[in-house]
Amino acid sequence: MATESKPFEWRIRVYYEDTDAQGVVYYANYFRYMERARTEWLRALGVDQAELLNVQRRMFVVTATRAEFLAPARFSDEIVVTASLAGLSRATFEIEQNIFLPGHNDKLLVRGNITAAFLNADNLRPLRVPADIFEENS
Amino acid sequence: MATESKPFEWRIRVYYEDTDAQGVVYYANYFRYMERARTEWLRALGVDQAELLNVQRRMFVVTATRAEFLAPARFSDEIVVTASLAGLSRATFEIEQNIFLPGHNDKLLVRGNITAAFLNADNLRPLRVPADIFEENS
Amino acid sequence: MATESKPFEWRIRVYYEDTDAQGVVYYANYFRYMERARTEWLRALGVDQAELLNVQRRMFVVTATRAEFLAPARFSDEIVVTASLAGLSRATFEIEQNIFLPGHNDKLLVRGNITAAFLNADNLRPLRVPADIFEENS
Amino acid sequence: MATESKPFEWRIRVYYEDTDAQGVVYYANYFRYMERARTEWLRALGVDQAELLNVQRRMFVVTATRAEFLAPARFSDEIVVTASLAGLSRATFEIEQNIFLPGHNDKLLVRGNITAAFLNADNLRPLRVPADIFEENS
């Protein structure tokens, strides 16, 4: 398995829907942002999750997560969410995902980590993670 | 078809997740509240939507909606959402749904109206609305 | 007031977060999409809503909406949401917003209409709509 | 500080809005459920978060979280979310939150842990956690 030299990055704009009455992004919504970045990262790696689910009846599911919320994103901010492979076993893979506010010092807002598994969508049984999708396409 | 003498009522608490940086409930979330009330109203009428979807492969879908947002609900408010049948044809039914803040004068926050259809969940084809579920169970 | 010759268009990708167990986009989420497009349309017209809220303490709020849901968007679809001015009075303005699936025949999914007002963010009192933002910048 | 003998429990119904096209609750929404339970737990402990935010200008924020997703909740399930104090320091407190499907063997769905801080809502500066709210009221 080749290592990802540089994390995948995805830009996301913060809309009113993402914020709450505390004036900042509601904490659970950072996990939505992380999934958007994972989805786009998988797309960039050649994985079409809709085809995977609807035709092959296979899907990725999150089995564990941890995150530290260091500073808030606010309405109208344009933030960057990263995704990079941090670990891989037969049954699961781990993705490091950070969220930062780009600028002269790229302020880190959230440090996240996601463990995912690969399942049969019909019976929710675990399948071997298709490790080849994470190999460097050259 | 018997008329509903009194609308069904469902209490909902406003949490941070429902609000936005304007300090009030985000407008699209009132439609979530309306669906919660419809779901509970259907449950009270004897309709198990999970069984309907998973076993019978039938489902209700919203085909049109209109709403007026008269006053905002806020974090921690406990509001009431109503549901009552306002119209019924072969292909669709109309539900009147209001949201108010209960109190000495029951302040009306949202006046809503939902048109729904009944579909085959496999091919999304319309089915005849099962009108009997709206008949007074006596 | 100059008429908008061509509606503003904004592309949005459908993620898992937007869908529900019926396999399609959850109906209330189309209103989130509409607001994203309105926000970007206002940005294109030179309105910085964050500055408006935080510095000027003014904000736009939706006072009414209606929508017809003609066909569903699905996970992984890339859809287009439009925004164009459909009416303007002292107190409110109306925005026509359609959602379609781009392609050789641009399938229309949702036909929407939003009425918005302009409020003082501190006391929620209505202000005169700043009509000049909708005038053609030439 | 008295130990909580039994965790606080809060029942939550799963609606369509909570699920996604995989047919189960979208992973980020479990964090919404956890916050609903924390909010109700704080309310039971005598904390009015709306008054806290609007009058005292103080608020609780999540600074870290971890969760394991063991089994999915589905549309129409009625689940239970717990909240109990798992740790307390000057600056933060830790809450253990589990989600289970009640029944003859109370199937555990999610094992969660939340770290929260107490902030000045105007400048987002940390304040000393008001430990007395967690003391047994007798």
mmCIF file of C-alpha atoms in Angstrom, chain D residues 2 8 35 61 64 77 85-86 105 109 115:
data_model
loop_
_atom_site.group_PDB
_atom_site.id
_atom_site.type_symbol
_atom_site.label_atom_id
_atom_site.label_comp_id
_atom_site.label_asym_id
_atom_site.label_seq_id
_atom_site.Cartn_x
_atom_site.Cartn_y
_atom_site.Cartn_z
ATOM 1 C CA ALA D 2 -21.971 12.680 44.737
ATOM 2 C CA PHE D 8 -30.366 9.668 33.205
ATOM 3 C CA GLU D 35 -27.334 16.370 22.886
ATOM 4 C CA VAL D 61 -19.915 23.576 24.363
ATOM 5 C CA ALA D 64 -14.276 16.508 22.269
ATOM 6 C CA ASP D 77 -37.393 2.672 16.384
ATOM 7 C CA LEU D 85 -21.224 12.280 34.623
ATOM 8 C CA ALA D 86 -17.969 10.425 33.984
ATOM 9 C CA ASN D 105 -31.933 -7.506 26.351
ATOM 10 C CA LEU D 109 -26.304 0.617 19.597
ATOM 11 C CA THR D 115 -16.235 16.300 26.867
#
